[in-house]
Short mmCIF file of C-alpha atoms in Angstrom, two decimals:
data_model
loop_
_atom_site.label_atom_id
_atom_site.label_comp_id
_atom_site.label_asym_id
_atom_site.label_seq_id
_atom_site.Cartn_x
_atom_site.Cartn_y
_atom_site.Cartn_z
CA MET A 80 -7.94 -27.32 14.31
CA SER A 81 -7.13 -28.56 10.81
CA LEU A 82 -3.70 -28.26 9.23
CA ARG A 83 -5.04 -25.72 6.73
CA ARG A 84 -6.46 -23.46 9.43
CA THR A 85 -3.20 -23.65 11.33
CA VAL A 86 -1.18 -22.68 8.26
CA GLN A 87 -3.62 -19.87 7.46
CA LEU A 88 -3.43 -18.41 10.97
CA ILE A 89 0.36 -18.62 11.01
CA SER A 90 0.55 -16.91 7.62
CA LEU A 91 -1.83 -14.14 8.69
CA ALA A 92 0.04 -13.66 11.96
CA LEU A 93 3.35 -13.35 10.09
CA PHE A 94 1.81 -10.92 7.62
CA LEU A 95 0.52 -8.70 10.44
CA PHE A 96 3.78 -8.99 12.35
CA PHE A 97 5.78 -7.85 9.33
CA LEU A 98 3.33 -4.99 8.77
CA VAL A 99 3.80 -3.80 12.36
CA ALA A 100 7.56 -4.35 12.12
CA ALA A 101 7.67 -2.11 9.05
CA GLY A 102 6.99 0.90 11.24
CA THR A 103 9.36 0.01 14.07
CA SER A 104 13.08 0.00 14.64
CA ILE A 105 13.26 -3.77 14.18
CA GLY A 106 11.94 -3.50 10.63
CA PRO A 107 15.28 -3.21 8.76
CA PHE A 108 16.40 -6.57 10.17
CA LEU A 109 13.33 -8.43 8.95
CA PRO A 110 11.92 -9.14 5.45
CA VAL A 111 8.92 -6.94 6.19
CA ASP A 112 7.69 -6.99 2.59
CA SER A 113 7.94 -10.76 2.15
CA PHE A 114 4.24 -11.36 1.60
CA LEU A 115 3.94 -8.73 -1.10
CA ARG A 116 6.78 -10.43 -2.95
CA LEU A 117 4.75 -13.66 -2.96
CA ASP A 118 1.92 -12.21 -5.06
CA PRO A 119 2.15 -13.66 -8.60
CA LEU A 120 0.06 -10.79 -10.00
CA ILE A 121 2.40 -8.14 -8.58
CA PHE A 122 5.36 -10.00 -10.10
CA THR A 123 3.91 -10.52 -13.59
CA GLY A 124 2.22 -7.12 -13.82
CA THR A 125 5.32 -5.25 -12.69
CA LEU A 126 7.55 -7.34 -14.94
CA ILE A 127 5.50 -6.43 -18.02
CA SER A 128 4.87 -2.76 -17.21
CA SER A 129 8.41 -1.91 -16.08
CA ARG A 130 10.20 -4.16 -18.62
CA SER A 131 12.62 -5.14 -15.90
CA PHE A 132 13.23 -8.24 -13.82
CA SER A 133 14.08 -8.11 -10.15
CA PHE A 134 15.34 -10.98 -8.01
CA ILE A 135 13.19 -9.75 -5.12
CA PHE A 136 10.25 -11.54 -6.77
CA ILE A 137 11.82 -15.00 -6.66
CA PRO A 138 9.20 -16.04 -4.03
CA ALA A 139 6.41 -15.22 -6.50
CA ILE A 140 8.18 -17.21 -9.20
CA LEU A 141 8.29 -20.21 -6.87
CA ILE A 142 4.54 -19.84 -6.24
CA LEU A 143 3.91 -19.92 -9.99
CA LEU A 144 6.19 -22.91 -10.51
CA LEU A 145 4.42 -24.87 -7.77
CA GLY A 146 0.98 -24.17 -9.30
CA PRO A 147 1.08 -27.03 -11.84
CA VAL A 148 2.17 -29.35 -9.02
CA ILE A 149 -0.19 -28.60 -6.14
CA GLY A 150 -2.69 -26.19 -7.68
CA ARG A 151 -3.98 -22.99 -6.07
CA PHE A 152 -2.47 -23.71 -2.67
CA PHE A 153 -1.43 -20.04 -2.40
CA CYS A 154 -5.09 -18.98 -2.40
CA GLY A 155 -6.14 -21.62 0.11
CA TYR A 156 -3.29 -21.50 2.61
CA ILE A 157 -1.02 -18.44 2.32
CA CYS A 158 -2.91 -15.42 0.98
CA PRO A 159 -3.91 -13.12 3.89
CA MET A 160 -6.82 -11.82 1.81
CA GLY A 161 -8.27 -15.34 1.58
CA THR A 162 -7.75 -15.95 5.29
CA THR A 163 -9.44 -12.65 6.15
CA LEU A 164 -12.39 -13.50 3.91
CA ASP A 165 -12.69 -16.94 5.49
CA GLY A 166 -12.87 -15.28 8.90
CA THR A 167 -15.46 -12.68 7.93
CA ASP A 168 -17.47 -15.34 6.10
CA LYS A 169 -17.72 -17.25 9.38
CA ILE A 170 -18.77 -14.13 11.28
CA ILE A 171 -21.30 -12.80 8.79
CA GLY A 172 -22.58 -16.19 7.65
CA THR A 173 -23.30 -17.35 4.12
CA SER A 174 -26.59 -17.54 2.30
CA ARG A 175 -28.40 -20.84 1.97
CA ASN A 176 -28.41 -20.56 -1.81
CA THR A 177 -26.40 -23.04 -3.82
CA TYR A 178 -24.66 -20.18 -5.70
CA SER A 179 -25.04 -22.00 -9.01
CA HIS A 180 -26.76 -18.92 -10.44
CA LEU A 181 -23.50 -16.97 -9.97
CA GLY A 182 -21.39 -19.31 -12.08
CA LYS A 183 -21.62 -16.91 -15.01
CA LEU A 184 -19.56 -14.40 -12.99
CA ARG A 185 -16.46 -16.59 -12.90
CA PRO A 186 -14.95 -15.21 -16.14
CA ILE A 187 -14.80 -11.69 -14.64
CA LYS A 188 -11.50 -12.42 -12.90
CA TYR A 189 -9.97 -13.55 -16.20
CA TYR A 190 -11.17 -10.43 -17.99
CA LEU A 191 -9.72 -8.29 -15.21
CA LEU A 192 -6.40 -10.14 -15.49
CA VAL A 193 -6.23 -9.56 -19.25
CA PHE A 194 -7.23 -5.91 -18.72
CA ILE A 195 -4.26 -5.44 -16.37
CA PHE A 196 -1.88 -7.17 -18.78
CA GLY A 197 -3.21 -5.10 -21.71
CA ALA A 198 -2.38 -1.90 -19.85
CA ALA A 199 0.98 -3.27 -18.70
CA ILE A 200 2.05 -3.91 -22.29
CA LEU A 201 1.90 -0.14 -22.84
CA GLY A 202 3.88 0.47 -19.66
CA VAL A 203 0.98 1.37 -17.35
CA SER A 204 0.56 -0.57 -14.12
CA PHE A 205 -2.98 -1.18 -12.88
CA VAL A 206 -1.90 -4.02 -10.60
CA PHE A 207 -2.90 -1.94 -7.58
CA ILE A 208 -6.61 -2.00 -8.40
CA ALA A 209 -6.99 -5.75 -7.80
CA SER A 210 -3.83 -7.32 -6.38
CA PRO A 211 -5.04 -9.21 -3.28
CA LEU A 212 -1.81 -8.57 -1.36
CA SER A 213 -1.83 -4.88 -2.26
CA LEU A 214 -5.49 -4.50 -1.25
CA ILE A 215 -5.22 -6.36 2.04
CA THR A 216 -2.05 -4.46 3.01
CA ARG A 217 -3.88 -1.17 2.44
CA PHE A 218 -6.79 -2.45 4.53
CA TYR A 219 -4.74 -3.52 7.53
CA GLY A 220 -2.11 -0.78 7.27
CA LEU A 221 -4.28 2.25 6.48
CA VAL A 222 -7.58 1.32 8.17
CA ILE A 223 -7.16 -1.30 10.90
CA TYR A 224 -3.81 -0.09 12.26
CA PRO A 225 -5.01 3.52 12.89
CA VAL A 226 -8.12 2.18 14.66
CA PHE A 227 -6.04 0.00 16.97
CA ALA A 228 -3.63 2.89 17.60
CA PHE A 229 -6.57 5.11 18.57
CA LEU A 230 -8.05 2.47 20.89
CA ALA A 231 -4.66 1.80 22.49
CA ASP A 232 -4.13 5.50 23.13
CA ALA A 233 -7.65 5.77 24.58
CA GLY A 234 -6.87 2.80 26.84
CA ILE A 235 -3.71 4.49 28.09
CA GLY A 236 -5.71 7.65 28.74
CA PHE A 237 -8.23 5.67 30.78
CA VAL A 238 -5.44 4.07 32.83
CA GLN A 239 -3.97 7.51 33.49
CA PHE A 240 -7.38 8.76 34.62
CA VAL A 241 -7.84 5.83 37.01
CA THR A 242 -4.34 6.12 38.47
CA ASP A 243 -4.88 9.83 39.08
CA LYS A 244 -8.16 9.12 40.90
CA ILE A 245 -6.70 6.47 43.19
CA GLY A 246 -3.62 8.57 43.92
CA TYR A 247 -1.11 6.22 42.32
CA THR A 248 2.24 7.99 42.45
CA ASN A 249 3.75 6.47 39.29
CA PRO A 250 1.25 7.07 36.48
CA ILE A 251 1.87 6.07 32.87
CA PHE A 252 2.98 8.92 30.63
CA ALA A 253 3.00 6.92 27.39
CA GLN A 254 1.14 8.20 24.33
CA ILE A 255 0.37 6.50 21.03
CA LYS A 256 -0.02 8.78 18.07
CA THR A 257 -2.95 7.90 15.81
CA PRO A 258 -2.05 8.15 12.11
CA ARG A 259 -4.55 9.46 9.59
CA PHE A 260 -4.82 8.63 5.92
CA SER A 261 -6.82 10.41 3.26
CA THR A 262 -8.41 7.39 1.55
CA GLN A 263 -9.42 5.46 4.67
CA PHE A 264 -13.16 5.85 4.08
CA PHE A 265 -12.98 4.58 0.49
CA ILE A 266 -10.92 1.54 1.51
CA LEU A 267 -13.30 0.81 4.39
CA ILE A 268 -16.39 0.96 2.17
CA PHE A 269 -14.74 -1.29 -0.42
CA PHE A 270 -13.99 -3.97 2.15
CA ILE A 271 -17.39 -3.70 3.81
CA VAL A 272 -18.98 -4.44 0.43
CA LEU A 273 -16.50 -7.27 -0.06
CA PHE A 274 -17.32 -8.78 3.33
CA ILE A 275 -21.08 -8.49 2.82
CA SER A 276 -20.79 -10.25 -0.55
CA VAL A 277 -20.56 -13.51 1.40
CA ARG A 278 -24.34 -13.37 1.48
CA LEU A 279 -24.16 -14.11 -2.24
CA SER A 280 -21.32 -16.62 -2.14
CA PRO A 281 -18.45 -17.72 0.14
CA ARG A 282 -15.16 -16.16 -0.88
CA PHE A 283 -16.94 -14.00 -3.44
CA TRP A 284 -13.74 -12.10 -4.22
CA CYS A 285 -11.67 -15.26 -4.73
CA ARG A 286 -14.31 -16.95 -6.88
CA TYR A 287 -15.26 -14.17 -9.24
CA LEU A 288 -12.99 -11.13 -9.04
CA CYS A 289 -9.41 -11.92 -8.02
CA PRO A 290 -7.04 -11.64 -11.04
CA ALA A 291 -4.21 -13.25 -9.03
CA GLY A 292 -6.53 -16.22 -8.54
CA ALA A 293 -7.24 -16.21 -12.28
CA LEU A 294 -3.50 -16.33 -12.99
CA MET A 295 -3.06 -19.24 -10.59
CA ALA A 296 -6.10 -20.96 -12.14
CA LEU A 297 -4.63 -20.78 -15.64
CA ILE A 298 -1.48 -22.61 -14.59
CA SER A 299 -3.30 -25.05 -12.27
CA ARG A 300 -5.92 -26.53 -14.56
CA LYS A 301 -4.58 -30.06 -14.13
CA PRO A 302 -2.23 -30.09 -11.14
CA LEU A 303 -0.18 -33.15 -10.35
CA ILE A 304 -1.67 -33.42 -6.85
CA ARG A 305 -5.45 -33.09 -7.18
CA ARG A 306 -8.80 -34.16 -5.88
CA LEU A 307 -9.67 -37.80 -6.53
CA VAL A 308 -13.00 -39.53 -5.83
CA THR A 309 -13.15 -43.31 -5.55
CA GLU A 310 -16.00 -45.67 -6.41
CA ASP A 311 -17.14 -45.59 -2.78
CA CYS A 312 -18.89 -42.27 -3.43
CA THR A 313 -22.61 -42.43 -2.53
CA ASP A 314 -23.63 -39.22 -4.33
CA CYS A 315 -24.67 -37.58 -1.06
CA GLU A 316 -23.43 -34.23 -2.45
CA LYS A 317 -22.13 -33.01 0.91
CA CYS A 318 -18.90 -32.10 -0.83
CA VAL A 319 -20.83 -30.06 -3.42
CA LYS A 320 -22.57 -28.01 -0.74
CA SER A 321 -19.49 -27.49 1.42
CA CYS A 322 -16.95 -26.44 -1.25
CA PRO A 323 -16.10 -22.75 -0.55
CA MET A 324 -14.98 -22.17 -4.14
CA GLY A 325 -17.78 -23.99 -5.95
CA ALA A 326 -15.21 -26.24 -7.61
CA ILE A 327 -17.60 -29.23 -7.45
CA LEU A 328 -20.83 -28.82 -9.39
CA ASP A 329 -23.62 -31.35 -9.92
CA ASP A 330 -21.45 -34.47 -10.09
CA PRO A 331 -19.45 -35.06 -6.86
CA ARG A 332 -16.93 -37.08 -8.84
CA SER A 333 -15.90 -34.21 -11.10
CA THR A 334 -13.73 -31.24 -10.18
CA TYR A 335 -12.97 -27.85 -11.67
CA HIS A 336 -9.31 -28.02 -10.66
CA GLU A 337 -8.60 -24.43 -11.69
CA GLU A 338 -11.10 -23.33 -9.03
CA CYS A 339 -9.98 -25.79 -6.34
CA ILE A 340 -7.81 -24.25 -3.61
CA ALA A 341 -6.94 -27.64 -2.07
CA CYS A 342 -8.67 -26.71 1.17
CA GLN A 343 -9.69 -30.38 1.65
CA THR A 344 -13.08 -29.40 3.04
CA CYS A 345 -14.72 -31.96 0.76
CA GLU A 346 -12.43 -34.67 2.13
CA THR A 347 -13.36 -33.72 5.69
CA VAL A 348 -17.14 -33.83 5.20
CA CYS A 349 -17.23 -37.01 3.10
CA PRO A 350 -19.05 -39.66 5.21
CA VAL A 351 -17.46 -42.61 3.42
CA SER A 352 -13.91 -41.27 2.99
CA ALA A 353 -14.19 -41.49 -0.78
CA ILE A 354 -12.23 -38.29 -1.40
CA SER A 355 -8.49 -37.77 -1.23
CA PHE A 356 -5.87 -35.44 -2.66
CA THR A 357 -3.25 -37.47 -4.43
CA SER A 358 -1.13 -37.73 -7.56
CA LYS A 359 -2.59 -41.11 -8.48
CA VAL A 360 -4.68 -41.39 -11.64
CA SER A 361 -7.79 -43.52 -12.05
CA GLY A 362 -10.37 -44.10 -14.71
CA LEU A 363 -12.90 -41.87 -12.95
CA PRO A 364 -13.55 -38.35 -14.25
CA LEU A 365 -10.82 -36.08 -13.00
CA ALA A 366 -11.78 -32.70 -14.31
CA VAL A 367 -14.41 -30.70 -16.12
CA ASP A 368 -13.34 -28.09 -18.63
CA GLU A 369 -15.09 -25.16 -17.00
CA PHE A 370 -12.83 -22.40 -18.28
CA SER A 371 -15.09 -20.70 -20.81
CA PRO A 372 -14.18 -17.07 -21.65
CA THR A 373 -14.18 -16.66 -25.41
CA ARG A 374 -11.33 -15.32 -27.50
CA ARG A 375 -13.47 -12.31 -28.38
CA HIS A 376 -13.95 -11.40 -24.73
CA PHE A 377 -10.26 -11.86 -24.03
CA ILE A 378 -9.29 -9.56 -26.88
CA ALA A 379 -11.88 -6.99 -25.80
CA SER A 380 -10.55 -7.01 -22.24
CA GLY A 381 -6.97 -6.60 -23.39
CA LEU A 382 -7.89 -3.78 -25.74
CA ALA A 383 -9.86 -2.07 -22.96
CA GLY A 384 -6.79 -2.17 -20.73
CA ALA A 385 -4.57 -0.87 -23.51
CA GLY A 386 -7.12 1.84 -24.30
CA VAL A 387 -7.26 3.11 -20.73
CA ALA A 388 -3.46 2.99 -20.62
CA ALA A 389 -3.30 5.05 -23.81
CA VAL A 390 -5.61 7.63 -22.25
CA CYS A 391 -3.32 7.85 -19.23
CA ILE A 392 -0.15 8.06 -21.32
CA THR A 393 -1.48 10.83 -23.53
CA GLY A 394 -2.62 12.80 -20.49
CA LEU A 395 -6.30 12.80 -21.35
CA ASP A 396 -7.11 11.55 -17.85
CA SER A 397 -5.40 14.52 -16.22
CA VAL A 398 -3.95 17.88 -17.21
CA TYR A 399 -0.98 17.09 -14.99
CA SER A 400 2.08 15.30 -16.31
CA GLN A 401 5.76 14.94 -15.58
CA ALA A 402 7.72 18.12 -15.11
CA GLY A 403 9.35 19.55 -18.21
CA THR A 404 9.00 22.14 -20.95
CA GLY A 405 5.38 22.46 -22.02
CA GLN A 406 4.20 20.12 -19.26
CA VAL A 407 1.93 20.85 -16.32
CA SER A 408 2.79 19.21 -13.01
CA ASP A 409 0.95 19.47 -9.73
CA PRO A 410 2.92 21.93 -7.57
CA SER A 411 1.89 20.04 -4.43
CA LEU A 412 2.94 16.55 -5.60
CA ILE A 413 5.94 15.58 -3.48
CA ARG A 414 7.18 12.01 -3.80
CA PRO A 415 9.09 10.11 -1.08
CA PRO A 416 12.88 10.48 -0.90
CA GLY A 417 14.49 7.92 -3.17
CA ALA A 418 11.43 7.58 -5.42
CA LEU A 419 12.30 6.63 -8.98
CA PRO A 420 11.61 9.10 -11.82
CA GLU A 421 7.84 9.51 -12.12
CA LYS A 422 7.20 7.19 -15.07
CA GLU A 423 9.29 4.37 -13.63
CA PHE A 424 7.87 5.02 -10.18
CA LEU A 425 4.27 4.57 -11.33
CA THR A 426 5.07 1.41 -13.29
CA LYS A 427 6.61 -0.24 -10.23
CA CYS A 428 4.58 1.14 -7.33
CA VAL A 429 1.84 -1.36 -6.37
CA ARG A 430 0.04 1.07 -3.99
CA CYS A 431 0.22 -1.40 -1.11
CA GLY A 432 0.49 1.36 1.50
CA GLU A 433 3.47 -0.31 3.22
CA CYS A 434 5.56 2.86 3.04
CA MET A 435 2.67 4.94 4.43
CA ALA A 436 2.06 2.61 7.34
CA ALA A 437 5.81 2.61 8.08
CA CYS A 438 6.24 6.39 7.92
CA PRO A 439 6.93 7.57 11.50
CA THR A 440 5.68 11.12 10.93
CA ASN A 441 2.50 10.21 8.95
CA THR A 442 3.52 12.60 6.17
CA LEU A 443 3.16 9.89 3.49
CA GLN A 444 -0.44 9.79 2.29
CA PRO A 445 -2.27 7.90 -0.48
CA LEU A 446 -3.14 10.36 -3.23
CA TRP A 447 -6.31 10.67 -5.27
CA PHE A 448 -5.98 12.20 -8.75
CA GLU A 449 -3.07 14.60 -8.25
CA SER A 450 -1.17 12.72 -10.97
CA GLY A 451 -4.14 11.30 -12.87
CA ILE A 452 -5.53 7.78 -12.87
CA MET A 453 -2.03 6.34 -13.11
CA GLY A 454 -1.13 7.89 -9.77
CA LEU A 455 -4.24 6.82 -7.86
CA PHE A 456 -3.38 5.65 -4.30
CA SER A 457 0.33 6.28 -4.87
CA PRO A 458 2.27 7.83 -1.96
CA GLY A 459 2.80 11.55 -1.66
CA LEU A 460 3.99 13.78 1.15
CA VAL A 461 1.59 16.10 3.00
CA MET A 462 3.91 18.21 5.11
CA ARG A 463 1.19 19.73 7.26
CA ARG A 464 0.56 16.23 8.60
CA GLY A 465 4.22 15.76 9.40
CA PRO A 466 7.73 16.55 8.12
CA CYS A 467 9.96 14.09 6.28
CA ASP A 468 12.75 13.20 8.70
CA PRO A 469 16.06 13.53 6.77
CA GLU A 470 17.52 10.73 8.90
CA CYS A 471 14.68 8.29 8.18
CA THR A 472 14.96 5.63 5.45
CA ARG A 473 11.90 3.52 6.31
CA CYS A 474 9.91 3.98 3.08
CA GLY A 475 12.73 2.68 0.88
CA GLU A 476 13.44 -0.22 3.22
CA VAL A 477 9.87 -1.54 3.19
CA CYS A 478 8.96 -0.92 -0.48
CA PRO A 479 8.34 -4.39 -1.98
CA ALA A 480 8.65 -3.36 -5.63
CA GLU A 481 11.76 -1.13 -5.49
CA ALA A 482 9.70 1.88 -6.57
CA ILE A 483 11.46 3.72 -3.73
CA ARG A 484 15.17 3.10 -3.46
CA SER A 485 16.61 1.94 -0.17
CA LEU A 486 19.20 4.56 0.72
CA SER A 487 22.03 4.70 3.20
CA LYS A 488 22.00 7.45 5.83
CA SER A 489 24.58 9.49 3.92
CA GLU A 490 22.74 9.15 0.61
CA ARG A 491 19.38 9.93 2.23
CA VAL A 492 20.54 13.43 3.19
CA TRP A 493 21.13 14.21 -0.49
CA ALA A 494 17.79 12.82 -1.71
CA LYS A 495 16.26 16.24 -2.28
CA ILE A 496 12.47 15.99 -2.63
CA GLY A 497 11.67 19.64 -3.27
CA THR A 498 12.34 23.22 -2.29
CA ALA A 499 10.65 25.53 0.20
CA VAL A 500 8.88 28.63 -1.08
CA ILE A 501 7.68 31.55 1.06
CA SER A 502 4.26 33.13 0.54
CA ARG A 503 5.01 36.63 1.72
CA GLN A 504 1.34 37.63 1.91
CA TYR A 505 0.80 35.02 4.63
CA CYS A 506 4.10 35.33 6.49
CA LEU A 507 3.92 36.92 9.95
CA ALA A 508 7.28 38.62 9.45
CA TRP A 509 6.81 39.75 5.83
CA GLU A 510 3.14 40.72 5.84
CA HIS A 511 2.33 41.49 9.46
CA GLN A 512 5.79 42.66 10.58
CA LYS A 513 5.75 40.40 13.64
CA LYS A 514 8.71 38.56 15.05
CA CYS A 515 8.72 34.90 14.05
CA LEU A 516 11.74 32.65 13.59
CA VAL A 517 10.03 29.26 13.58
CA CYS A 518 10.98 28.18 10.05
CA ASP A 519 14.64 28.98 10.71
CA GLU A 520 14.75 27.31 14.11
CA VAL A 521 13.25 23.99 12.98
CA CYS A 522 15.13 23.69 9.68
CA PRO A 523 17.63 20.82 10.03
CA PHE A 524 19.62 22.06 7.01
CA ASP A 525 19.97 25.70 8.07
CA ALA A 526 18.38 26.62 4.74
CA VAL A 527 16.41 29.62 6.02
CA ALA A 528 18.19 32.95 6.55
CA PHE A 529 16.67 36.03 8.18
CA LYS A 530 17.54 39.43 6.77
CA HIS A 531 16.42 42.99 7.34
CA GLU A 532 14.42 44.51 4.49
CA PRO A 533 13.81 48.24 4.02
CA GLY A 534 10.63 49.43 5.70
CA ASN A 535 10.23 46.35 7.90
CA PRO A 536 11.20 46.64 11.59
CA VAL A 537 11.75 42.86 11.95
CA SER A 538 13.97 40.54 9.98
CA VAL A 539 12.24 38.36 7.37
CA PRO A 540 12.95 34.81 6.12
CA HIS A 541 14.62 33.89 2.84
CA VAL A 542 15.11 30.34 1.55
CA ILE A 543 18.64 29.32 0.57
CA GLU A 544 17.61 26.96 -2.22
CA ASP A 545 20.85 25.04 -2.65
CA LYS A 546 20.76 24.13 1.06
CA CYS A 547 17.07 23.13 1.13
CA SER A 548 16.18 19.43 0.83
CA GLY A 549 12.42 19.92 0.94
CA CYS A 550 12.05 18.04 4.24
CA GLY A 551 9.01 20.15 5.20
CA PHE A 552 9.88 20.94 8.81
CA CYS A 553 9.31 24.61 8.06
CA GLU A 554 5.89 23.98 6.50
CA HIS A 555 4.78 21.60 9.24
CA PHE A 556 5.69 23.90 12.14
CA CYS A 557 4.70 27.19 10.48
CA PRO A 558 2.36 28.89 13.01
CA VAL A 559 0.18 30.34 10.26
CA GLN A 560 -2.96 28.24 10.17
CA ASN A 561 -4.79 26.77 7.15
CA GLN A 562 -2.34 27.86 4.44
CA ALA A 563 1.25 27.74 5.69
CA ALA A 564 3.33 30.81 4.88
CA ILE A 565 6.18 28.56 3.77
CA PHE A 566 5.52 25.37 1.81
CA ILE A 567 7.34 22.72 -0.21
CA THR A 568 7.13 22.42 -4.00
CA PRO A 569 8.75 19.70 -6.15
CA MET A 570 11.07 22.30 -7.69
CA GLY A 571 14.64 21.01 -7.83
CA GLU A 572 13.80 17.46 -6.70
CA LEU A 573 16.39 14.74 -7.29
CA ARG A 574 14.96 11.48 -8.62
CA GLN A 575 17.15 8.86 -10.27
CA ALA A 576 16.87 5.14 -10.86
CA LYS A 577 20.54 4.48 -10.17
CA GLY A 578 23.69 6.25 -9.17
CA SER A 579 24.66 8.31 -6.15
CA TYR A 580 22.41 11.11 -4.96
CA LYS A 581 25.36 12.71 -3.23
CA GLU A 582 27.44 12.86 -6.39
CA GLN A 583 24.53 14.14 -8.48
CA GLY A 584 23.66 16.75 -5.88
CA LYS A 585 27.21 18.05 -5.78
CA ARG A 586 27.28 18.26 -9.58
CA GLN A 587 24.17 20.43 -9.41
CA GLY A 588 25.76 22.73 -6.85
CA LEU A 589 23.72 21.64 -3.84
CA LYS A 590 25.10 22.14 -0.34
CA LEU A 591 23.02 19.73 1.68
CA SER A 592 24.21 18.84 5.16
CA LEU A 593 22.49 18.33 8.46
CA THR A 594 23.43 20.84 11.12
CA SER A 595 23.50 20.49 14.89
CA ARG A 596 20.37 22.63 15.07
CA ILE A 597 17.88 19.79 14.56
CA THR A 598 15.32 20.74 17.20
CA TYR A 599 12.21 19.07 15.70
CA GLY A 600 9.69 21.65 16.75
CA GLN A 601 11.49 22.82 19.90
CA PRO A 602 13.17 26.01 18.64
CA ALA A 603 15.86 27.60 20.78
CA LEU A 604 15.07 31.30 20.57
CA GLU A 605 17.79 33.58 19.33
CA GLU A 606 18.57 37.04 20.64
CA GLU A 607 16.13 38.94 18.45
CA SER A 608 13.14 36.84 19.48
CA ARG A 609 13.78 36.74 23.23
CA SER A 610 12.01 40.01 23.87
CA GLY A 611 8.33 40.44 23.26
CA PRO A 612 5.74 37.73 22.60
CA ALA A 613 6.61 34.22 21.52
CA PRO A 614 7.04 33.62 17.77
CA GLY A 615 3.71 33.57 16.01
CA PHE A 616 1.75 35.29 18.80
CA THR A 617 0.49 38.84 19.13
CA GLU A 618 0.84 41.14 22.13
#
């Protein structure tokens, strides 16, 4: 196995290990978001859109600084997207075409890069639509991981079945919960198309579409260490046919260095060892000026990005906006605890899906258009899938862009994400006059009080708003099907870029504290509910 393949496999293994670690107890002790902080597009796009610099992106800065020295090594050795595409290219197989007819597609990645920067100048981040690290994290975290979890759980079920049949007295009682995500099908289709594109060209994404590759290409046009061909070359053109990036066209002695990923495939296949990667300079042609997008196309791409950003900013893409006087906000849009104020959150969030994959209750889901185009694929809480554990801080710990603050356990309790509201027409106690105490029993903040109302033989629930953190336990465990009788709205949410949540909450008169009654779906019935049918059931 070549050195490059070894480095690629190690990088991919580390990437997957960190992704798995993000959802486990060992995650806080590891840099689980390291790979996302390596992406130069995430760094530059976030820097421009948020107008703020963060030291967490020092790894990406180092990648950019090394570009003029050793070229697009990031694309050829480190990027898990590139490694994945190399693997699927081998499995699917490439076409026998020479791909020269696709050379006109190369400028697309530059136009896409300028489009993203044009939007970022107006404070809108579209990094998520084409960042290779963001895309591949969504693929493995939101598509591949649930499939493996399902297969593992099915395997355990099969083992249990076999042990029962053979009379084994110590069967396995383990169970692996399979997470579900709302945009899985879209992500799967996108990557299927991407994988099949190998029939047109190897590494189709890297060659023609990747804006991170375009950024690396711009700073790597004449790297210090580059491909050199000696006079021993016999013009056999094996290097031309084997180059996965099409960086060698027509003349084996010339190189489009901005397209070269230093994979050294050409050096390996050369029958006369005429190719090497070195810093030495000779009189032979070193490079061909292949970069060709015109100034007009660059300006048009930048203006297109700025135009789409303007549409998003003015709200023309969606009727919903940030909460406030005269504004319309989606009543079901609940952001993770510790999320920055909405505008700052959307400028920093790269939609990588790391927080969703790490969420132990599967309540974090990628959203569609609940907050317009700007909020596409951003994380939101769906309480019916699972509650938001008030003792969990995983989403903030794994967020690579600091769009979700990493909170201490004490601060996390005060990170109010919304307030529960009761729909009396659905409630078993209010509407149907049946005994049900579920919302009170599962509430870890003791924010639901039952009172007797005139004309109703059973006590009915009321939400104590200044004690409610919006955790969603009540909504998740509500026995009313389809539409829960109690649900969370973003009313009263606390979102701040800095400062203490606890201090701010106290200033607003909140009384948030966890009680000893955290039962997580195993309510201990009180005196009133001990007679008659179980809560939520009829006679």
